[in-house]
Amino acid sequence: MTGQLPNRTGVRCPIVASILASVTGPDRPGITAALLRALTDAGAEILDMEQVDIRGRLNLGIEFRAPERSGVMKDLLYIGWEYGVTVRFEVLDDETEEEEDGTRHAVSVIGSPLTPDDLRAVTEAIAAAGGNIERIIRLATYPVKAYEFEVFRTGDANLRAAVLQAAAERPDVDVSVQPLQLERRAKRLVVVDVDSTLIVDEVIDVLADEAGVGEQVAAVTAAAMAGELEFEESLRKRAALLAGAPETILETAWERITPTPGARTFVRTLRRLGYEIAAISGGFDYFTERLADDLGIQHSHANRLEVAGGVLTGNLVGPVLDAEAKAEILTEIAAEADVPLEQVVAIGDGANDLPMLSVAGLGIAFNAKAIVRENSDVEINVPYLDAVLFLLGIRRSEIEEVAGADGPPVP
């Protein structure tokens, strides 16, 4: 290695090759500052640095170059002795520095439980696809376990396919592979489906049960699921079966609606972090608007049931909000909020969510039908909506900080 750096007296001296100082041991305030002070006094140049704490145990790496005969390694060893940590050195070959001709990805692994063998399968798949794990981040231990692997990959191997295949036979494990780009951290609009996503219920089924026509509505739903009816036709047929029911069933049905576990935490965390949130439903606005008010969601859109003389007429007011309309509304909200579509997250479970999942920068299948899982960017199959936060790189500690600022944790 050629070149010069000033030593502690200001005289320029030849520099040695890059040195990696690895510091491990019990953490305590002042260790990092003391090490950096010694490097400053020696006239060293810091090339890279990263620190991780695991249960109070320090793992710090500092790559640096320093003038010859600076004595800096002796100084660092003395600081290690003084603070009760171990300092080891490794001389690095500059000719083997990393080439920047590959790609970086975030591989998220979520499970409950998440075993060492699950993680082994994923990491072996990463290696088989030519990926090198540069960093591992623990995102959460509750309500699920979640880790993120920052992966640098060279070559043309399909990293996503390899990781998904590794997880395919592990029903308790969800994985996602996303490019590690600025856009991933810049997501600012989240659009979420309502029935079986934001809430655990299907509102039309609850209404039908309250109206005493549950079996008839279920038969129409089955025909729609079998592909015998389009969404609009099936919705109108099911709404027609509610004709003559008293308007009061809307309130009694509302009282039976249950938010998905983690929904309140999900919304509160995103709001606190500055996200816009929209609920777009093929269901009914009586419920979507009340959910939005209850949870603190800024935008809500859904179909409207016609009411006359205190009873449901069985008709809908205005055009039906179908799959294509969902995607159009997403696009409109994004434009109004000045958010590029690449920075939009869409979450849904049914086939009528596919268009909006496809136009969003990140489409997430949440406990979804097979066709949705196959055509989404990532999928989550745990029953907690706040697990979606981990796919955005948000740590459980950040979620708890929000809870501490806004009140006690909520389901």
Short mmCIF file of C-alpha atoms in Angstrom, two decimals:
data_model
loop_
_atom_site.label_atom_id
_atom_site.label_comp_id
_atom_site.label_asym_id
_atom_site.label_seq_id
_atom_site.Cartn_x
_atom_site.Cartn_y
_atom_site.Cartn_z
CA MET A 1 0.00 0.00 0.00
CA THR A 2 1.50 3.37 -0.98
CA GLY A 3 0.58 6.83 0.23
CA GLN A 4 1.03 9.01 3.27
CA LEU A 5 -0.93 10.19 6.29
CA PRO A 6 0.13 12.71 8.93
CA ASN A 7 1.22 11.14 12.19
CA ARG A 8 0.32 12.54 15.63
CA THR A 9 3.00 15.27 15.26
CA GLY A 10 1.67 16.38 11.87
CA VAL A 11 4.55 14.90 9.84
CA ARG A 12 3.32 12.95 6.79
CA CYS A 13 4.35 9.29 7.00
CA PRO A 14 3.87 6.17 4.86
CA ILE A 15 0.60 4.38 5.65
CA VAL A 16 0.14 0.70 6.29
CA ALA A 17 -2.44 -1.56 4.67
CA SER A 18 -6.03 -1.47 5.87
CA ILE A 19 -6.50 -2.92 9.35
CA LEU A 20 -9.73 -4.30 10.78
CA ALA A 21 -10.05 -3.89 14.54
CA SER A 22 -12.69 -6.22 16.00
CA VAL A 23 -13.86 -5.28 19.48
CA THR A 24 -15.96 -7.66 21.59
CA GLY A 25 -17.02 -7.84 25.19
CA PRO A 26 -19.43 -6.29 27.70
CA ASP A 27 -20.65 -2.91 26.47
CA ARG A 28 -20.45 0.26 28.52
CA PRO A 29 -20.58 3.98 27.77
CA GLY A 30 -17.46 5.55 26.31
CA ILE A 31 -15.80 2.58 24.60
CA THR A 32 -16.44 3.70 21.02
CA ALA A 33 -15.51 7.31 21.82
CA ALA A 34 -12.22 6.24 23.40
CA LEU A 35 -11.27 4.09 20.42
CA LEU A 36 -12.08 6.87 17.96
CA ARG A 37 -10.09 9.35 20.04
CA ALA A 38 -7.03 7.09 19.78
CA LEU A 39 -7.47 6.78 16.03
CA THR A 40 -7.81 10.57 15.74
CA ASP A 41 -4.63 11.16 17.75
CA ALA A 42 -2.77 8.71 15.51
CA GLY A 43 -3.88 10.48 12.33
CA ALA A 44 -5.76 7.39 11.13
CA GLU A 45 -8.29 7.29 8.31
CA ILE A 46 -11.49 5.37 9.02
CA LEU A 47 -12.67 3.33 6.02
CA ASP A 48 -15.66 1.53 7.52
CA MET A 49 -17.31 0.98 10.87
CA GLU A 50 -20.26 -0.97 12.22
CA GLN A 51 -21.46 -1.77 15.73
CA VAL A 52 -24.07 -4.22 17.06
CA ASP A 53 -25.15 -4.89 20.63
CA ILE A 54 -26.63 -8.26 21.55
CA ARG A 55 -27.92 -8.40 25.13
CA GLY A 56 -25.31 -5.91 26.31
CA ARG A 57 -22.43 -7.58 24.46
CA LEU A 58 -20.52 -5.28 22.14
CA ASN A 59 -19.55 -6.31 18.61
CA LEU A 60 -17.72 -3.42 16.94
CA GLY A 61 -15.68 -3.46 13.77
CA ILE A 62 -13.53 -0.54 12.61
CA GLU A 63 -11.55 -0.65 9.37
CA PHE A 64 -8.82 1.99 9.27
CA ARG A 65 -5.47 3.01 7.84
CA ALA A 66 -2.83 4.69 9.99
CA PRO A 67 0.73 6.00 9.53
CA GLU A 68 3.56 3.56 10.12
CA ARG A 69 5.00 3.58 13.64
CA SER A 70 1.96 5.47 14.91
CA GLY A 71 1.56 3.01 17.77
CA VAL A 72 -2.18 3.09 17.34
CA MET A 73 -2.69 -0.66 17.72
CA LYS A 74 -0.92 -0.58 21.08
CA ASP A 75 -3.18 2.31 22.10
CA LEU A 76 -6.29 0.41 21.06
CA LEU A 77 -5.17 -2.67 22.99
CA TYR A 78 -4.66 -0.53 26.08
CA ILE A 79 -8.17 0.94 25.74
CA GLY A 80 -9.54 -2.59 25.41
CA TRP A 81 -7.80 -3.60 28.65
CA GLU A 82 -9.05 -0.45 30.38
CA TYR A 83 -12.68 -1.10 29.40
CA GLY A 84 -12.58 -4.89 29.78
CA VAL A 85 -13.11 -5.75 26.10
CA THR A 86 -11.08 -7.78 23.62
CA VAL A 87 -9.48 -6.07 20.62
CA ARG A 88 -8.20 -8.17 17.71
CA PHE A 89 -6.55 -6.99 14.50
CA GLU A 90 -6.56 -8.30 10.96
CA VAL A 91 -4.56 -6.83 8.08
CA LEU A 92 -6.77 -6.61 4.99
CA ASP A 93 -5.61 -7.02 1.42
CA ASP A 94 -6.77 -3.94 -0.47
CA GLU A 95 -6.77 -5.85 -3.75
CA THR A 96 -9.63 -8.04 -2.49
CA GLU A 97 -11.97 -5.17 -1.67
CA GLU A 98 -15.56 -5.76 -2.70
CA GLU A 99 -16.56 -5.08 -6.27
CA GLU A 100 -19.72 -3.02 -6.66
CA ASP A 101 -21.06 -4.83 -9.73
CA GLY A 102 -23.73 -6.84 -7.93
CA THR A 103 -27.08 -6.07 -6.36
CA ARG A 104 -28.25 -5.69 -2.78
CA HIS A 105 -31.44 -7.18 -1.39
CA ALA A 106 -33.25 -7.31 1.92
CA VAL A 107 -34.37 -10.85 2.72
CA SER A 108 -37.00 -10.79 5.47
CA VAL A 109 -37.78 -13.97 7.39
CA ILE A 110 -40.87 -14.06 9.63
CA GLY A 111 -42.17 -17.00 11.62
CA SER A 112 -43.89 -18.19 14.73
CA PRO A 113 -41.95 -20.17 15.70
CA LEU A 114 -38.75 -19.48 13.75
CA THR A 115 -36.25 -22.25 14.37
CA PRO A 116 -32.50 -22.47 13.68
CA ASP A 117 -33.30 -24.97 10.94
CA ASP A 118 -35.69 -22.50 9.29
CA LEU A 119 -32.95 -19.89 9.24
CA ARG A 120 -30.44 -22.47 8.00
CA ALA A 121 -32.65 -23.30 5.02
CA VAL A 122 -33.00 -19.63 4.08
CA THR A 123 -29.32 -18.81 4.47
CA GLU A 124 -28.29 -21.87 2.44
CA ALA A 125 -30.65 -20.73 -0.33
CA ILE A 126 -29.06 -17.28 -0.25
CA ALA A 127 -25.59 -18.79 -0.60
CA ALA A 128 -26.72 -21.13 -3.39
CA ALA A 129 -27.99 -18.10 -5.33
CA GLY A 130 -24.62 -16.42 -5.08
CA GLY A 131 -25.58 -14.13 -2.23
CA ASN A 132 -23.36 -13.04 0.63
CA ILE A 133 -25.00 -11.95 3.87
CA GLU A 134 -23.42 -8.67 4.92
CA ARG A 135 -25.63 -7.86 7.85
CA ILE A 136 -28.29 -9.53 10.01
CA ILE A 137 -30.85 -7.40 11.81
CA ARG A 138 -33.28 -8.68 14.42
CA LEU A 139 -36.58 -6.95 13.70
CA ALA A 140 -38.87 -8.56 16.25
CA THR A 141 -39.38 -11.30 18.78
CA TYR A 142 -43.07 -10.50 19.34
CA PRO A 143 -45.77 -11.29 18.19
CA VAL A 144 -43.62 -13.17 15.69
CA LYS A 145 -39.88 -13.56 15.25
CA ALA A 146 -38.47 -11.60 12.35
CA TYR A 147 -34.97 -11.13 10.95
CA GLU A 148 -33.68 -9.21 7.98
CA PHE A 149 -30.61 -10.30 6.01
CA GLU A 150 -28.88 -7.64 3.94
CA VAL A 151 -27.52 -9.60 0.99
CA PHE A 152 -24.99 -8.64 -1.67
CA ARG A 153 -25.38 -10.82 -4.73
CA THR A 154 -23.38 -11.21 -7.92
CA GLY A 155 -24.36 -13.20 -10.98
CA ASP A 156 -27.73 -13.96 -12.52
CA ALA A 157 -29.10 -16.54 -10.08
CA ASN A 158 -32.70 -15.90 -9.04
CA LEU A 159 -32.39 -15.06 -5.34
CA ARG A 160 -36.14 -14.68 -4.79
CA ALA A 161 -36.95 -18.04 -6.37
CA ALA A 162 -34.27 -19.80 -4.33
CA VAL A 163 -35.45 -18.33 -1.03
CA LEU A 164 -39.14 -18.94 -1.73
CA GLN A 165 -38.41 -22.55 -2.64
CA ALA A 166 -36.52 -23.02 0.62
CA ALA A 167 -39.50 -21.73 2.59
CA ALA A 168 -42.18 -23.51 0.55
CA GLU A 169 -42.25 -26.59 2.78
CA ARG A 170 -42.17 -24.58 5.99
CA PRO A 171 -45.76 -23.44 6.65
CA ASP A 172 -44.80 -21.39 9.70
CA VAL A 173 -42.25 -19.31 7.81
CA ASP A 174 -42.80 -16.34 5.50
CA VAL A 175 -39.98 -14.83 3.46
CA SER A 176 -39.70 -11.84 1.18
CA VAL A 177 -36.95 -10.54 -1.08
CA GLN A 178 -36.87 -6.84 -1.90
CA PRO A 179 -34.23 -4.70 -3.61
CA LEU A 180 -32.32 -2.80 -0.95
CA GLN A 181 -32.84 0.63 -2.44
CA LEU A 182 -33.80 4.03 -1.12
CA GLU A 183 -37.35 3.52 -2.38
CA ARG A 184 -37.87 0.70 0.13
CA ARG A 185 -37.22 3.05 3.03
CA ALA A 186 -39.25 5.81 1.36
CA LYS A 187 -42.66 4.10 1.30
CA ARG A 188 -45.14 6.75 2.37
CA LEU A 189 -48.64 5.53 1.43
CA VAL A 190 -50.20 2.26 2.58
CA VAL A 191 -53.48 1.09 1.05
CA VAL A 192 -55.23 -1.77 2.80
CA ASP A 193 -58.23 -3.94 1.94
CA VAL A 194 -60.83 -4.24 4.68
CA ASP A 195 -62.68 -7.58 4.80
CA SER A 196 -60.36 -10.39 5.98
CA THR A 197 -57.45 -7.93 6.00
CA LEU A 198 -58.07 -4.91 8.20
CA ILE A 199 -60.80 -6.88 9.96
CA VAL A 200 -61.18 -10.62 10.45
CA ASP A 201 -64.78 -10.62 9.21
CA GLU A 202 -66.54 -10.56 5.86
CA VAL A 203 -69.08 -7.78 6.41
CA ILE A 204 -71.65 -9.10 3.94
CA ASP A 205 -71.75 -12.41 5.83
CA VAL A 206 -72.28 -10.65 9.15
CA LEU A 207 -75.09 -8.54 7.65
CA ALA A 208 -76.68 -11.60 6.09
CA ASP A 209 -76.63 -13.38 9.42
CA GLU A 210 -78.27 -10.39 11.11
CA ALA A 211 -80.91 -10.30 8.34
CA GLY A 212 -81.57 -14.04 8.55
CA VAL A 213 -80.41 -14.75 4.98
CA GLY A 214 -76.98 -16.22 5.73
CA GLU A 215 -77.43 -19.40 3.72
CA GLN A 216 -78.71 -17.60 0.61
CA VAL A 217 -75.83 -15.10 0.67
CA ALA A 218 -73.32 -17.92 1.20
CA ALA A 219 -74.64 -19.68 -1.92
CA VAL A 220 -74.07 -16.54 -4.02
CA THR A 221 -70.60 -16.14 -2.53
CA ALA A 222 -69.77 -19.76 -3.42
CA ALA A 223 -70.89 -19.18 -7.02
CA ALA A 224 -68.67 -16.11 -7.22
CA MET A 225 -65.70 -18.00 -5.79
CA ALA A 226 -66.27 -20.72 -8.38
CA GLY A 227 -66.02 -18.13 -11.14
CA GLU A 228 -69.69 -18.36 -12.09
CA LEU A 229 -70.36 -14.70 -11.23
CA GLU A 230 -68.39 -11.50 -11.68
CA PHE A 231 -67.75 -9.41 -8.59
CA GLU A 232 -70.33 -6.73 -9.40
CA GLU A 233 -73.07 -9.23 -10.19
CA SER A 234 -72.39 -11.24 -7.04
CA LEU A 235 -72.33 -8.12 -4.87
CA ARG A 236 -75.62 -6.86 -6.25
CA LYS A 237 -77.24 -10.28 -5.78
CA ARG A 238 -76.08 -10.47 -2.18
CA ALA A 239 -77.17 -6.90 -1.44
CA ALA A 240 -80.59 -7.66 -2.95
CA LEU A 241 -81.05 -10.46 -0.41
CA LEU A 242 -80.88 -7.83 2.35
CA ALA A 243 -83.94 -5.99 0.99
CA GLY A 244 -86.50 -5.24 3.69
CA ALA A 245 -84.10 -5.69 6.60
CA PRO A 246 -84.25 -2.86 9.15
CA GLU A 247 -81.51 -0.26 8.98
CA THR A 248 -80.64 -1.15 12.59
CA ILE A 249 -78.85 -4.30 11.41
CA LEU A 250 -75.99 -2.04 10.30
CA GLU A 251 -75.36 -1.07 13.91
CA THR A 252 -75.76 -4.58 15.29
CA ALA A 253 -73.43 -5.91 12.58
CA TRP A 254 -70.89 -3.19 13.40
CA GLU A 255 -70.83 -4.31 17.01
CA ARG A 256 -69.74 -7.77 15.82
CA ILE A 257 -66.86 -6.52 13.65
CA THR A 258 -63.39 -7.41 14.97
CA PRO A 259 -60.20 -5.67 13.79
CA THR A 260 -57.43 -8.04 12.76
CA PRO A 261 -54.91 -8.62 15.60
CA GLY A 262 -52.27 -5.92 15.38
CA ALA A 263 -54.42 -3.59 13.26
CA ARG A 264 -54.37 -0.76 15.77
CA THR A 265 -50.63 -1.07 16.31
CA PHE A 266 -50.14 -1.23 12.53
CA VAL A 267 -52.09 1.98 11.87
CA ARG A 268 -50.74 3.89 14.87
CA THR A 269 -47.13 3.08 14.04
CA LEU A 270 -47.49 4.10 10.40
CA ARG A 271 -49.25 7.33 11.32
CA ARG A 272 -46.58 8.19 13.85
CA LEU A 273 -43.88 7.56 11.23
CA GLY A 274 -45.59 9.92 8.79
CA TYR A 275 -47.40 7.51 6.46
CA GLU A 276 -50.71 8.18 4.71
CA ILE A 277 -53.14 5.25 5.08
CA ALA A 278 -56.18 4.39 2.98
CA ALA A 279 -58.80 1.69 3.47
CA ILE A 280 -60.38 0.65 0.17
CA SER A 281 -63.14 -1.95 0.32
CA GLY A 282 -65.47 -3.79 -1.98
CA GLY A 283 -67.77 -3.87 1.05
CA PHE A 284 -69.82 -1.05 2.50
CA ASP A 285 -68.96 2.47 3.58
CA TYR A 286 -70.97 2.35 6.81
CA PHE A 287 -68.30 0.03 8.17
CA THR A 288 -65.24 1.34 6.36
CA GLU A 289 -65.85 4.92 7.47
CA ARG A 290 -66.39 3.90 11.08
CA LEU A 291 -63.23 1.79 11.00
CA ALA A 292 -61.31 4.73 9.60
CA ASP A 293 -62.57 6.98 12.40
CA ASP A 294 -61.90 4.35 15.04
CA LEU A 295 -58.38 3.46 13.90
CA GLY A 296 -57.23 6.86 12.64
CA ILE A 297 -57.09 6.11 8.91
CA GLN A 298 -57.08 9.21 6.68
CA HIS A 299 -58.85 7.84 3.58
CA SER A 300 -61.72 5.37 3.18
CA HIS A 301 -63.66 4.23 0.13
CA ALA A 302 -66.36 1.55 -0.25
CA ASN A 303 -69.77 0.80 -1.73
CA ARG A 304 -72.95 2.28 -0.26
CA LEU A 305 -76.12 0.40 0.63
CA GLU A 306 -79.34 2.24 -0.15
CA VAL A 307 -81.64 2.94 2.81
CA ALA A 308 -85.20 4.25 2.53
CA GLY A 309 -87.80 4.57 5.24
CA GLY A 310 -85.55 2.92 7.80
CA VAL A 311 -85.02 -0.29 5.82
CA LEU A 312 -82.46 -1.57 3.34
CA THR A 313 -83.78 -1.51 -0.22
CA GLY A 314 -81.36 -4.16 -1.47
CA ASN A 315 -79.84 -1.67 -3.92
CA LEU A 316 -76.48 0.04 -4.07
CA VAL A 317 -75.99 3.78 -4.46
CA GLY A 318 -73.79 4.74 -7.41
CA PRO A 319 -71.34 2.62 -9.38
CA VAL A 320 -69.85 -0.49 -7.79
CA LEU A 321 -66.38 -0.19 -6.35
CA ASP A 322 -64.79 -3.25 -7.93
CA ALA A 323 -61.23 -4.49 -8.47
CA GLU A 324 -60.36 -1.96 -11.16
CA ALA A 325 -61.91 0.86 -9.15
CA LYS A 326 -59.71 -0.09 -6.19
CA ALA A 327 -56.60 0.34 -8.33
CA GLU A 328 -57.89 3.65 -9.73
CA ILE A 329 -58.60 5.03 -6.26
CA LEU A 330 -55.13 3.99 -5.08
CA THR A 331 -53.62 5.88 -8.01
CA GLU A 332 -55.74 8.96 -7.28
CA ILE A 333 -54.83 9.04 -3.59
CA ALA A 334 -51.15 8.66 -4.44
CA ALA A 335 -51.35 11.55 -6.91
CA GLU A 336 -53.17 13.78 -4.40
CA ALA A 337 -50.56 12.97 -1.74
CA ASP A 338 -47.73 13.49 -4.26
CA VAL A 339 -46.46 9.96 -3.59
CA PRO A 340 -44.96 8.03 -6.56
CA LEU A 341 -46.55 4.62 -7.09
CA GLU A 342 -43.15 3.06 -6.38
CA GLN A 343 -43.53 4.31 -2.81
CA VAL A 344 -47.00 2.83 -2.29
CA VAL A 345 -47.69 -0.36 -0.33
CA ALA A 346 -50.94 -2.26 -1.02
CA ILE A 347 -52.24 -5.10 1.15
CA GLY A 348 -55.07 -7.48 0.36
CA ASP A 349 -56.30 -11.06 0.39
CA GLY A 350 -58.72 -11.58 -2.50
CA ALA A 351 -58.73 -11.64 -6.29
CA ASN A 352 -60.41 -8.23 -6.41
CA ASP A 353 -57.30 -6.81 -4.71
CA LEU A 354 -54.92 -7.95 -7.46
CA PRO A 355 -55.10 -4.82 -9.65
CA MET A 356 -54.24 -2.50 -6.75
CA LEU A 357 -51.48 -4.86 -5.57
CA SER A 358 -49.99 -4.81 -9.05
CA VAL A 359 -49.90 -1.02 -9.44
CA ALA A 360 -48.33 -0.44 -6.01
CA GLY A 361 -44.59 -0.45 -5.58
CA LEU A 362 -44.99 -3.28 -3.06
CA GLY A 363 -48.00 -5.61 -3.18
CA ILE A 364 -48.48 -7.78 -0.08
CA ALA A 365 -50.73 -10.83 0.04
CA PHE A 366 -52.04 -11.06 3.61
CA ASN A 367 -53.37 -14.52 4.51
CA ALA A 368 -54.52 -14.53 0.92
CA LYS A 369 -56.10 -16.82 -1.63
CA ALA A 370 -53.64 -18.85 -3.72
CA ILE A 371 -54.07 -16.72 -6.84
CA VAL A 372 -53.19 -13.61 -4.84
CA ARG A 373 -50.11 -15.18 -3.24
CA GLU A 374 -48.88 -16.27 -6.67
CA ASN A 375 -49.23 -12.78 -8.14
CA SER A 376 -47.95 -10.59 -5.30
CA ASP A 377 -44.50 -9.31 -4.50
CA VAL A 378 -44.50 -10.83 -1.01
CA GLU A 379 -46.88 -12.73 1.24
CA ILE A 380 -47.54 -12.92 4.96
CA ASN A 381 -49.44 -15.82 6.48
CA VAL A 382 -49.31 -15.01 10.18
CA PRO A 383 -52.51 -13.64 11.78
CA TYR A 384 -51.01 -10.29 12.81
CA LEU A 385 -51.39 -7.24 10.60
CA ASP A 386 -48.54 -5.43 12.33
CA ALA A 387 -46.16 -8.11 11.00
CA VAL A 388 -46.36 -6.17 7.71
CA LEU A 389 -44.29 -3.46 9.42
CA PHE A 390 -41.30 -5.79 9.51
CA LEU A 391 -41.36 -6.08 5.71
CA LEU A 392 -40.87 -2.32 5.63
CA GLY A 393 -37.76 -2.64 7.78
CA ILE A 394 -39.50 -1.24 10.87
CA ARG A 395 -38.20 -2.84 14.05
CA ARG A 396 -40.26 -3.91 17.04
CA SER A 397 -38.29 -1.43 19.15
CA GLU A 398 -39.55 1.41 16.94
CA ILE A 399 -43.11 0.13 17.31
CA GLU A 400 -42.72 0.10 21.08
CA GLU A 401 -41.30 3.62 21.03
CA VAL A 402 -44.48 4.74 19.27
CA ALA A 403 -46.57 2.91 21.84
CA GLY A 404 -44.62 4.61 24.61
CA ALA A 405 -45.26 8.00 23.05
CA ASP A 406 -48.96 7.46 22.37
CA GLY A 407 -50.04 5.23 25.26
CA PRO A 408 -50.08 1.56 26.18
CA PRO A 409 -49.75 -1.16 23.50
CA VAL A 410 -52.94 -2.03 21.67
CA PRO A 411 -54.02 -5.24 19.85
#
